[in-house]
Every structure is written in structure tokens, then in C-alpha cells.
XYZ file of C-alpha atoms in Angstrom:
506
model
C 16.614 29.457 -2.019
C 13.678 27.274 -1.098
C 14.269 27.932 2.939
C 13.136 30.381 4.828
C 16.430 31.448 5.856
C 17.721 31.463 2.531
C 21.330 30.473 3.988
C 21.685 26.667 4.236
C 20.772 24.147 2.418
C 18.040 21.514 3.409
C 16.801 18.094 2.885
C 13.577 16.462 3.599
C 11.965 13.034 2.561
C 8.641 12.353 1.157
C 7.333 9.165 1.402
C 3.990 8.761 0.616
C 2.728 6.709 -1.451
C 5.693 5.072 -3.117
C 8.626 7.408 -2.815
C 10.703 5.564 -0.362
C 12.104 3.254 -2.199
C 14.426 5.681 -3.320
C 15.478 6.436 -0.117
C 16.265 2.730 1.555
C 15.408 -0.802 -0.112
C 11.927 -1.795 1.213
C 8.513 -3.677 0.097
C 7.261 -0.058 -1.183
C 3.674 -1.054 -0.134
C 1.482 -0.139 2.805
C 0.776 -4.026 3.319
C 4.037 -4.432 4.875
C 4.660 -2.973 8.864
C 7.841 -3.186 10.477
C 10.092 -1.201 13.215
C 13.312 0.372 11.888
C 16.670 2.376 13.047
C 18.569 4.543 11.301
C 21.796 6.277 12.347
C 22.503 9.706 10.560
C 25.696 11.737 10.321
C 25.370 15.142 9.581
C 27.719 18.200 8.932
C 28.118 20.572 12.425
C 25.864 23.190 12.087
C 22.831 20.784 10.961
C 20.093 18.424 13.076
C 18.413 15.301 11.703
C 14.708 14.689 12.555
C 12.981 11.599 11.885
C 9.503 9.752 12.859
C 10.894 7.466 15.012
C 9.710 6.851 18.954
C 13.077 7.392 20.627
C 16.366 9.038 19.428
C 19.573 10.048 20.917
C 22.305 12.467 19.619
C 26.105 11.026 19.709
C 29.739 12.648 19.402
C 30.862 13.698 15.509
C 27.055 15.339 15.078
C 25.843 11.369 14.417
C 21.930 10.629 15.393
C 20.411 7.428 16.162
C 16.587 7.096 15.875
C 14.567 3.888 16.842
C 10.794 3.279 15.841
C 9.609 0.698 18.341
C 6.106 0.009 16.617
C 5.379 -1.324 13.527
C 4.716 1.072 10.448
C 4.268 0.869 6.598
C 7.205 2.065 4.618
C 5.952 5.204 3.699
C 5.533 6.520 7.071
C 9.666 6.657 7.668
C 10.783 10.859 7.201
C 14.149 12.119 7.228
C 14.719 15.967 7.686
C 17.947 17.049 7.794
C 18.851 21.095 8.458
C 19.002 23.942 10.088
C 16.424 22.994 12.535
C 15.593 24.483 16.329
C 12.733 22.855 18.820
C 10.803 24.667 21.494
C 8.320 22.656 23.846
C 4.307 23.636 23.392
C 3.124 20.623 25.886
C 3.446 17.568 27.817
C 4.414 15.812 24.684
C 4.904 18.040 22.125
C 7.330 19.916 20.618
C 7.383 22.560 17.231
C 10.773 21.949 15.237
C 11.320 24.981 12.440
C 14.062 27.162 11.077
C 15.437 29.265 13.543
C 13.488 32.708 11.585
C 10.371 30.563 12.296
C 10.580 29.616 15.722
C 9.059 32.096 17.717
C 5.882 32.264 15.541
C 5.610 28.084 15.694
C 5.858 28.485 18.997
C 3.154 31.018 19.663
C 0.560 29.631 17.376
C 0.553 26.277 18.750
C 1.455 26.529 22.479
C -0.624 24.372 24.477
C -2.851 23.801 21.402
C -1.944 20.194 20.443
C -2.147 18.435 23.899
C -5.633 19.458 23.882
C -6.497 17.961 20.288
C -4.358 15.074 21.551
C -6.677 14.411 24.749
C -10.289 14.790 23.217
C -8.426 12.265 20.554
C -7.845 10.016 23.492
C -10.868 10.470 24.661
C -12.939 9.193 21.519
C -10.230 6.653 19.874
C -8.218 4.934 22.648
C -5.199 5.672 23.943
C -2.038 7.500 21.522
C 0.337 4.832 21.372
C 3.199 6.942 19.697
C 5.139 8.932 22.521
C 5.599 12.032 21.225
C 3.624 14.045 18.956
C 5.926 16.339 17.590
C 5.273 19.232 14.509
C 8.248 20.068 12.008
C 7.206 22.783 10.078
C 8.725 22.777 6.598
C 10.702 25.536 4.526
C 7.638 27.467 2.312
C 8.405 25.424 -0.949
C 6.942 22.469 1.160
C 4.045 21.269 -1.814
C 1.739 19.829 0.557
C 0.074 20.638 3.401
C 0.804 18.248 6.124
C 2.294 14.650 6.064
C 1.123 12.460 8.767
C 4.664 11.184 9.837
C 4.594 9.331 13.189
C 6.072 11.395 15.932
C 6.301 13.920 13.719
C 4.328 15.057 11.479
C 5.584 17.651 8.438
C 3.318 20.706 8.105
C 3.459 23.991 5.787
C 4.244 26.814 7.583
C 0.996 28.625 5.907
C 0.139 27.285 8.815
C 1.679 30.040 10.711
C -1.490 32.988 10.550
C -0.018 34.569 13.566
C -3.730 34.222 15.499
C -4.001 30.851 15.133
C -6.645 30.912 13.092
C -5.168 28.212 11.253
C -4.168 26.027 14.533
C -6.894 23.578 13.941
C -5.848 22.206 10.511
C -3.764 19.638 12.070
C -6.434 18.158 13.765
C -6.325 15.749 10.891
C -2.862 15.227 10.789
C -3.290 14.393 14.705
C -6.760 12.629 13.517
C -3.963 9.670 11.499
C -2.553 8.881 14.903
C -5.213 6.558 14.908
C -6.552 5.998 11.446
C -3.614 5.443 8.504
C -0.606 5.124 11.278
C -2.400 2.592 13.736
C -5.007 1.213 11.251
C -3.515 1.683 7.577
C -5.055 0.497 4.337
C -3.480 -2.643 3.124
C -3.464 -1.365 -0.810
C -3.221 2.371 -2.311
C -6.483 0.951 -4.339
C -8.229 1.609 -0.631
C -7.059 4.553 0.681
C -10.468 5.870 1.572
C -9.782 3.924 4.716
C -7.053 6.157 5.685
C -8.633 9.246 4.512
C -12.218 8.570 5.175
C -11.875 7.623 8.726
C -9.512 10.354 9.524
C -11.861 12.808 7.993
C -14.560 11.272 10.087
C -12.173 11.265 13.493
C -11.298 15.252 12.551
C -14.825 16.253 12.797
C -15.721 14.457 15.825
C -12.540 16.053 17.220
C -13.658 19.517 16.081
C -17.153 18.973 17.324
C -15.973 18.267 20.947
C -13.620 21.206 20.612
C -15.554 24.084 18.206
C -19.102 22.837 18.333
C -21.034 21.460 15.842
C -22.594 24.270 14.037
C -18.769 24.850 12.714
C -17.960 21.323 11.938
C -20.671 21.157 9.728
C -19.869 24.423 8.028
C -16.035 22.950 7.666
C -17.736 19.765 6.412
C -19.938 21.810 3.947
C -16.950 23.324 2.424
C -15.153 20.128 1.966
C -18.413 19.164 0.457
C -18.777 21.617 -1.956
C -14.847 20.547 -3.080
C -16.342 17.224 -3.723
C -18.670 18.642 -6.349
C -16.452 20.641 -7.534
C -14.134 17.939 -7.920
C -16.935 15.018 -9.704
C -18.402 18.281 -12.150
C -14.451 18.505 -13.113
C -14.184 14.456 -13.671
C -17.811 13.441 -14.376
C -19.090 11.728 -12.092
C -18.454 8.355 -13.406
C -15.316 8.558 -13.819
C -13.000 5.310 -12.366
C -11.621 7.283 -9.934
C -14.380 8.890 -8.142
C -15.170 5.140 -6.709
C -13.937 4.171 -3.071
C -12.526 0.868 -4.048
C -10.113 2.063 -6.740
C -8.920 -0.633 -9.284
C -5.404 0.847 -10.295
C -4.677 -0.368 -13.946
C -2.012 0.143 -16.503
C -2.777 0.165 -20.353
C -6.383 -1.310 -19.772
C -5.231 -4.352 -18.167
C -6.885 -5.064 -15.354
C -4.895 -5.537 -12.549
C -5.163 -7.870 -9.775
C -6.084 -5.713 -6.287
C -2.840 -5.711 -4.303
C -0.124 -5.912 -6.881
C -0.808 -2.596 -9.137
C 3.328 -1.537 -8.416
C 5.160 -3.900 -10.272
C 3.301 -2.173 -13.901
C 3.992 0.938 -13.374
C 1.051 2.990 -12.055
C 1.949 5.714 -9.802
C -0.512 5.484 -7.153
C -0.127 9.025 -6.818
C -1.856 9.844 -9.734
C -5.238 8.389 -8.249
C -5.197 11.121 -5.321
C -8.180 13.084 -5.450
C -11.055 14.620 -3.340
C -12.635 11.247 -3.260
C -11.534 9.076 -0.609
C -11.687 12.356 1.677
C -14.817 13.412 1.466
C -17.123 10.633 -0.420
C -15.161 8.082 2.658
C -16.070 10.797 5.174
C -19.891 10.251 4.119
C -19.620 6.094 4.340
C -17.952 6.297 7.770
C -21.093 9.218 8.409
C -23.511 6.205 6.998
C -22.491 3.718 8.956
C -22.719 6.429 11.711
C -26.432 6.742 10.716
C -27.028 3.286 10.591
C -26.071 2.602 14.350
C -27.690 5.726 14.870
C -26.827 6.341 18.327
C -23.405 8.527 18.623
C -21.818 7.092 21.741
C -22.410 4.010 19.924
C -20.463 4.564 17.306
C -17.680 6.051 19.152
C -17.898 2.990 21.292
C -17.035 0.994 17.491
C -14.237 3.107 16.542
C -12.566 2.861 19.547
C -12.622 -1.181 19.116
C -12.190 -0.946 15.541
C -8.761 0.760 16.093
C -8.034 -2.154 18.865
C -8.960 -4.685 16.998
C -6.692 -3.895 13.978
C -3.680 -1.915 15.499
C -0.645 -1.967 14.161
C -2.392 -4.240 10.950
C -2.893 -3.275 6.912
C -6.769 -4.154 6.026
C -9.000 -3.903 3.598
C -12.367 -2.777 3.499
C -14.004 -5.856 3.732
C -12.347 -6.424 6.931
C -13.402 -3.176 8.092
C -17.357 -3.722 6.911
C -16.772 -7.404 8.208
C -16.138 -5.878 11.610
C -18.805 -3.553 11.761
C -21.425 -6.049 10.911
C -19.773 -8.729 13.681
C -19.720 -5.821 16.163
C -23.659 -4.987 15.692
C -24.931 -8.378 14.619
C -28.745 -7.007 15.143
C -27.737 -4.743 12.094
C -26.290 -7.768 10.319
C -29.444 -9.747 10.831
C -31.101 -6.810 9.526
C -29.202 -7.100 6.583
C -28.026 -3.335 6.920
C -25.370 -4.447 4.196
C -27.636 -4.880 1.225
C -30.348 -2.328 1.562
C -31.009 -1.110 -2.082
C -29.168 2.102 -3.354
C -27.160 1.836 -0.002
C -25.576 -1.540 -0.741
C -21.972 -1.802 0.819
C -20.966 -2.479 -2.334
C -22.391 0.322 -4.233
C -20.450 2.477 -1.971
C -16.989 0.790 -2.738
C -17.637 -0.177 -6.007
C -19.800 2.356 -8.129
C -18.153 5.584 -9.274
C -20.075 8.816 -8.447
C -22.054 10.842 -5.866
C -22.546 9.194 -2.149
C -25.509 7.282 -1.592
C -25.938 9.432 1.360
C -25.086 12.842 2.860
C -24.764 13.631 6.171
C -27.318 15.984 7.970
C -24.837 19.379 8.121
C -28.270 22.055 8.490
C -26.405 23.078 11.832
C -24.054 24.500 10.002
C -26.879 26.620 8.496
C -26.555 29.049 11.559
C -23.318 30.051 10.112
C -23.546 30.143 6.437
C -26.872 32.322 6.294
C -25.673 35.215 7.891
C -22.349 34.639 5.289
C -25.077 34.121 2.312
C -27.043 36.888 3.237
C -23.990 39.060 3.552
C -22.506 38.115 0.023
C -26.055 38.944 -1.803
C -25.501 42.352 -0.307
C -22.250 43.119 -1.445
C -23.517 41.600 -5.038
C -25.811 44.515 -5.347
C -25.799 47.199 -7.928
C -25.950 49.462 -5.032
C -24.747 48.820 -1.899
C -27.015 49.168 1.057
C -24.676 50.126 3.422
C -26.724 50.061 6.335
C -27.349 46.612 6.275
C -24.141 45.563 5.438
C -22.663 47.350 8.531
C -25.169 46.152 11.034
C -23.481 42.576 10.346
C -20.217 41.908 12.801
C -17.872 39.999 11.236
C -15.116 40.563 13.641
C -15.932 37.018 16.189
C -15.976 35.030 12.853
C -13.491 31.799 12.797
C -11.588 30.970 9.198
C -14.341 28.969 7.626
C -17.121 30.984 7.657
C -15.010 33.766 6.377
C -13.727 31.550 3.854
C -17.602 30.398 3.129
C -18.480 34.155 2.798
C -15.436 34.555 0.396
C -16.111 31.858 -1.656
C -19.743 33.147 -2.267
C -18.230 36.262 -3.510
C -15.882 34.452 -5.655
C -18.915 32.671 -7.028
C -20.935 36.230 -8.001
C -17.793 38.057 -9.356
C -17.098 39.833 -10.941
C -19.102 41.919 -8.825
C -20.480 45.471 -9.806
C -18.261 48.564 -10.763
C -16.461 49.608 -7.294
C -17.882 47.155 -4.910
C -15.055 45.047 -4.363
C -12.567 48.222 -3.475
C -15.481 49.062 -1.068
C -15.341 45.730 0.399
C -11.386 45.525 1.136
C -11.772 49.275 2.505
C -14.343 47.770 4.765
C -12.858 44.191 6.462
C -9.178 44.648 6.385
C -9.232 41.495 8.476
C -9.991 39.586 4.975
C -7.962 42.294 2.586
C -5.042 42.129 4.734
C -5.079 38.744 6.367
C -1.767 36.569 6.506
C -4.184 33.461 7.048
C -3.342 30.997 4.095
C -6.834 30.011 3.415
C -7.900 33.971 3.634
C -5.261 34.823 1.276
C -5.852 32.584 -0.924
C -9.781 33.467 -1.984
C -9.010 37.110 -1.565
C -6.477 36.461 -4.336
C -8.824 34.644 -6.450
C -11.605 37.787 -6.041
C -8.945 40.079 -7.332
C -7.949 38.730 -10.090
C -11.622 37.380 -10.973
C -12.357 41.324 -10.680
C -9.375 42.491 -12.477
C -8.800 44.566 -9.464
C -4.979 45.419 -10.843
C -5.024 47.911 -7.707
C -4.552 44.961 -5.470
C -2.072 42.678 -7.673
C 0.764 43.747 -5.491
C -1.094 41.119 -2.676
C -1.242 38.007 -5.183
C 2.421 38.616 -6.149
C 3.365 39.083 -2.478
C 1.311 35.481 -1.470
C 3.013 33.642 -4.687
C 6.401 34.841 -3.223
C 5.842 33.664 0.247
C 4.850 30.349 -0.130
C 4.972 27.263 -2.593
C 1.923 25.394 -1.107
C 0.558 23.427 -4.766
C -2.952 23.914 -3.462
C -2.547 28.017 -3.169
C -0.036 28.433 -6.361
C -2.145 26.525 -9.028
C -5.833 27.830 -8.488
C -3.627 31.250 -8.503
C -1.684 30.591 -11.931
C -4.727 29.271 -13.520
C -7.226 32.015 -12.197
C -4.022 34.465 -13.930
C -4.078 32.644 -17.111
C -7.736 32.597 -17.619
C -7.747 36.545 -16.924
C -6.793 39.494 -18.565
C -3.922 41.127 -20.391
C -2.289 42.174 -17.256
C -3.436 38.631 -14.790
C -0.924 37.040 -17.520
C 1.794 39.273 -17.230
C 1.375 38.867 -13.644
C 1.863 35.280 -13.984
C 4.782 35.538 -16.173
C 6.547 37.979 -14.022
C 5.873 36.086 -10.613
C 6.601 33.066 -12.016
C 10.049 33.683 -14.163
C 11.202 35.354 -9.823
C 9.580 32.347 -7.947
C 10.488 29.781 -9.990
C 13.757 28.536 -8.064
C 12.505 28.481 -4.323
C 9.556 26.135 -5.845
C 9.500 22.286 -5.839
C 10.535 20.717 -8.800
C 6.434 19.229 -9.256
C 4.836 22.228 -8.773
C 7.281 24.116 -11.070
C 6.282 21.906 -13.539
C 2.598 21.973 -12.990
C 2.801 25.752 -13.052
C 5.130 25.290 -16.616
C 2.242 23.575 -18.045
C -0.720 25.896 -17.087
C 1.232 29.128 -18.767
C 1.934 27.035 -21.643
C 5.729 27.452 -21.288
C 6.253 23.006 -21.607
């Protein structure tokens, strides 16, 4: 019941962060590389997929997979099920359920080899074979897992225009920064997340332009605030060098497993976004782009196939530009290295993203409109919304979400008027459309939130959606009830749980 095909059963592994010690005895901690083989007998009728570089299929349905290069523990996946593949490049290939095949295939044909290249291009060369996608049955809780060779993704991914296709440019963007280059300790996993943030948005620059990148940047900036208003700013956790503790104790950096913390618990917007804006700094600080490019690509060289810390990251950067070293780049005050890894709250700095402003006025001025007390129709048809991408849609949306609810009417005017965002089957679209019904009590249009619940299990789409339903009215928490007493078996166990707690029923 948590397939897509609803008629076998299906197993999949998560390792990340800690998990996969369940699954084989191992030092649980991304400190540790190593190569690893695995041979897997299945029942007829099933495949097994793992992240491995090479691996063969024998007689009596038995697989034998070989990573060659060295990994941390948490990068080894296991899929086991009904599972077909169908080539989209040179070195790629999409694995799904046979029902979701055709549409895997279609939305990313040809897509990935050209992420992969301009990747190639900026970081060195992609030492991992294949880069293969497996997209997961809809209960998948997350939205992509970086495994090597193969990397897990939702199949919200699927939007049927691929207008989602670019999300796993980040997932590609690990290749180099978290699979090749990996944080020695969970307490540092801004250099995993950071970088890769930083590598997806070069990517997407060479690929979409800048103006976008910065209004896909802005948005990811906006979750950050969102994210630091929720905590407080100076909260622990909202530093990049986290110190993991149990029960007060302070606990040496390195060894928080043995005590009992889950590192899990610590995941939050930021290493993303407040890393993107160090590796941005540091950017700024060499202030020449090919430069910089020119340092990532040695950084990854240097440290391939190695766990590190910050300091050997920051070490490297000031050995690699010593005439920023002498300049004492390091210790300039309010930008102090160490301020950024050590003191909770808001970046030091922010990246310039006013190209983006191209985009998100014509989105701004558009909201305001529909915001009115009377609608001025003839200005808000003289704007073409039609050769909009994802984000500025989803920028526009979330400005709408932010004035609702809006006057008597407006928003049935607006879903009469772009059916392309009322009747999307892009995630992201979805999603905030959801949100602006229910923030609008728009029960006219609660058929579409029940419908998105029921097609997917993605924790980042079914919480905002439970809670925006508990918050609302009578009917929102009926709604919620109803969905969630039918959904409640083809969701993971975790998010069934989260969604337990937010309706109270614990």
C-alpha cells in the first residue's frame, strides 16, 4: 500500500545519518571511508539496486554489487522490488516501478548528462561511473538521497513538463561535495550541504542564467528566516559548527554517537543555506569568479575520497590564496572565520541576489494586484505568465500566501484565470496552491488538497498541509481527519507520526 503499484511489496534503505548500522555492522560515522560488496538474493519477480560502481546479475535471481571507491557508511542503499530501468544518456539510467516508467523516462531524457557535464566542467572530473536515478514509491519522506551511482528521488519529481527536472541538480551537485569530499563529523555538515548548495547554483547559473538562480537562492533565503524567526536566532543549532550534546554535557567534537544523540535531530535549514552564504563569502573575498572555480576544483582534488573538517577546509583556502592570508582575510571583525562557525544566528554576509529582482517584481507587482479590494483586471491580464519557470511561480504564490486571506471572491477569480497554477501536477505548485486554499477557506477547492495528500507522502508537502488544516476552520479539520484516518497506511512510519502529533491524536 505504500507503492505505486499497490501489488508487491518493497524495500528500501535509508542511511543517512546513522541508520545503517541496522542494516550491516559498521563504524556508523562519516569519518570512516571504505569500498564494499554485497551479494543479494531476491525472490523471481524482484531486482536489487544498490550504489555501488559495478554489478552483475547471477543464476537463482542473486546480485553482486562492488563499490570500487571509498565511501562513508551512510552512503551504502539497498532497494529491493519491483523495479524496471530505461536509458536517458551516456551514463544514465531512470530505475522506477513499472506504472512509473514512461513518465521517468520522459521527464529526464537527456537532462542529466547535461547537468553532469557543466558539473565537470566547474568541479573536475565525475569519478563515479554511472549516475543513475531510482525514483522511489510516493511514501518516500524525503526528497532525494544522494546515494553514489544512484541517487533515491521522490517521484513528485515527476511534473510531466519537467518543470521539476532541475531539482536534482543538487543531488548531482554531492557527486562532488558530501560523496568525494564528506564532512568528517555530523557536528559539520554545513560542509556537505553548504558546498553543494554553492556547486547547485553555479550549475544552475551556467544552465538557467543568473537572474533565476538568484530568485531560487532568494527563496531558499527567505526559508532561512523563516526557519531562525521559528528557533530564535540564537538558538545552538542555527550555528555552522554544531556541538551535538546529550543532557548538557558537553561533548567532545567527533564522538557525540556513543551518548545517544540522534544526529538527525540537528537537521535544519542551517547548514543549507547559512553554509551556502560562507562558501558565497569566501566567493566574495577572492572576488574574481573563475578564481574561485579555479579553488573548488583543487579543493575537491586535494581532499577526494577524505572526511575533513572545517578547519581543513578554511586551512586550504587560506594556503591556496596566501595574499588573502597575509591580509589576514580570516580575522576581519564581524566576518571572523570563527564567527561564522561558531556564533549562532544570521550570516555575517549575504550574497548580492538583486538579479533576481528582474523576476520577482513583475511576481510582486502581480500579487499586490490580485490583493486588491477590486481587481483591476486590465492590468492583471496585460501580465504573461505562461513562459514563467517553477520558482517564480512559486515566488508569486508565496506572496499570495503571505496577503491571504485575500478579499471576498478573488482567489476563485484567480484559479479561473491561471489553470497552469490551479491545476498544476508540479509538487512545489501544488503544494502553495494548497496552502492558499485552505488559508482562504476556499472549501470549493478542498477536493485538490485531499487529492495531493493522497498522491504523495513527501514530509515536506504533508506537514505544512496538516498544520495549515489544523490551524483552520471547522471544515480544514475535518479535512485533516478524513484524509488522514484513508492515507494513513501508504505513509512512512515518521511522518505518520509527525502528522499523529499535529492533530493531537498521540
Amino acid at each position: 500500500e505504500q507503492t505505486a503499484g499497490k501489488q508487491k511489496p518493497y524495500m528500501y534503505t535509508q542511511g543517512q545519518a546513522v541508520l545503517n548500522r541496522s542494516f550491516f555492522p559498521c563504524f556508523d560515522t562519516p569519518s570512516v571511508k571504505f569500498t564494499y560488496s554485497a551479494t543479494v538474493q531476491v525472490p523471481e519477480g524482484f531486482t536489487a539496486v544498490m550504489s555501488a560502481t559495478s554489478w552483475e546479475k547471477q543464476k537463482d535471481n542473486t546480485f553482486v554489487f562492488k563499490m570500487s571507491q571509498p565511501i562513508p557508511s551512510y552512503l551504502i542503499a539497498l532497494a529491493v522490488g519491483d523495479i524496471v530501468s530505461a536509458d536517458v544518456g551516456p551514463r544514465s539510467r531512470v530505475w522506477a516501478e513499472p506504472c512509473l516508467i514512461e513518465a521517468a523516462k520522459k521527464e529526464y531524457d537527456g537532462v542529466i548528462e547535461e547537468f553532469l557535464a557543466v558539473g565537470e566542467r566547474l568541479f573536475g572530473p565525475y569519478v563515479w561511473g554511472r549516475y543513475d536515478i531510482l525514483f522511489m514509491p510516493p511514501s518516500f519522506p524525503f526528497g532525494g538521497m544522494e546515494n553514489p551511482c544512484l541517487t533515491f528521488v521522490t517521484p513528485c519529481l515527476l511534473a510531466g513538463d519537467r518543470s521539476l527536472a532541475d531539482v536534482i541538480i543538487h543531488e548531482i551537485s554531492h557527486s562532488w561535495f558530501g560523496n568525494l569530499v564528506t564532512n568528517a563529523t555530523w557536528g559539520e555538515f554545513w560542509l556537505n550541504e553548504g558546498f553543494t548548495m554553492y556547486a547547485q547554483r553555479r550549475i544552475s547559473t551556467e544552465v538557467y542564467g543568473l537572474a533565476y538562480t538568484c530568485l531560487e537562492a532568494a527563496t531558499g533565503r527567505a526559508l532561512l528566516r523563516q526557519h531562525m524567526d521559528n528557533t530564535g536566532e540564537d538558538h545552538p543549532l542555527n550555528k555552522l559548527r554544531v556541538v551535538i550534546e546529550q543532557d548538557g554535557q558537553m561533548i567532545p567534537e567527533g564522538f557525540p554517537f556513543f551518548l545517544g544523540v540522534n544526529p538527525d535531530d540537528t537537521y535544519n535549514e542551517t547548514p543549507y543555506e547559512k553554509g551556502y552564504c560562507f562558501v558565497s563569502y569566501l566567493a566574495h573575498l577572492v572576488g574574481d569568479q573563475s578564481k574561485f572555480d579555479a579553488f573548488l576544483q583543487a579543493y575537491v582534488n586535494r581532499f577526494k575520497f577524505q572526511s575533513i573538517t572545517a578547519d581543513d577546509t578554511l586551512g586550504f583556502f587560506l594556503e591556496y590564496f596566501p595574499e588573502l592570508k597575509e591580509k589576514g582575510v580570516d580575522s576581519i571583525p564581524g566576518f571572523e572565520f570563527d564567527r561564522w562557525l561558531n556564533t549562532p544566528g544570521w550570516p555575517p554576509y549575504l550574497p548580492d541576489l538583486s538579479p533576481g529582482e528582474q523576476l520577482m517584481k513583475p511576481a510582486d507587482e502581480l500579487a499586490e494586484l490580485w490583493a486588491a479590494d477590486s481587481l483591476n483586471m486590465e492590468a492583471i491580464e496585460a501580465v504573461d505568465i505562461t513562459a514563467w519557470r517553477t520558482y517564480q511561480l512559486v515566488y508569486f504564490l508565496d506572496k499570495v500566501l503571505q496577503k491571504s486571506p485575500l478579499p471576498e471572491g478573488n482567489v476563485e477569480m484567480l484559479s479561473k484565470m491561471y489553470p497552469k497554477i490551479s491545476k498544476a501536477r508540479n509538487a512545489e505548485l501544488r503544494l502553495r496552491w494548497c496552502q492558499i486554499v485552505l488559508k482562504n477557506n476556499l472549501d470549493a477547492e478542498y477536493s485538490k488538497v485531499k487529492d495531493f495528500l493522497h498522491s504523495q507522502g513527501k514530509q515536506k508537502y504533508t506537514l505544512p498541509l496538516y498544520r495549515a488544516m489544523w490551524g483552520g476552520s471547522e471544515s480544514a479539520r475535518a479535512l485533516a481527519m478524513e484524509t488522514f484516518s484513508a492515507t494513513a497506511p501508504q505513509l512512512h512510519v515518521n511522518v505518520q507520526n509527525y502528522v499523529k502529533k499535529i492533530l493531537g491524536l498521540e
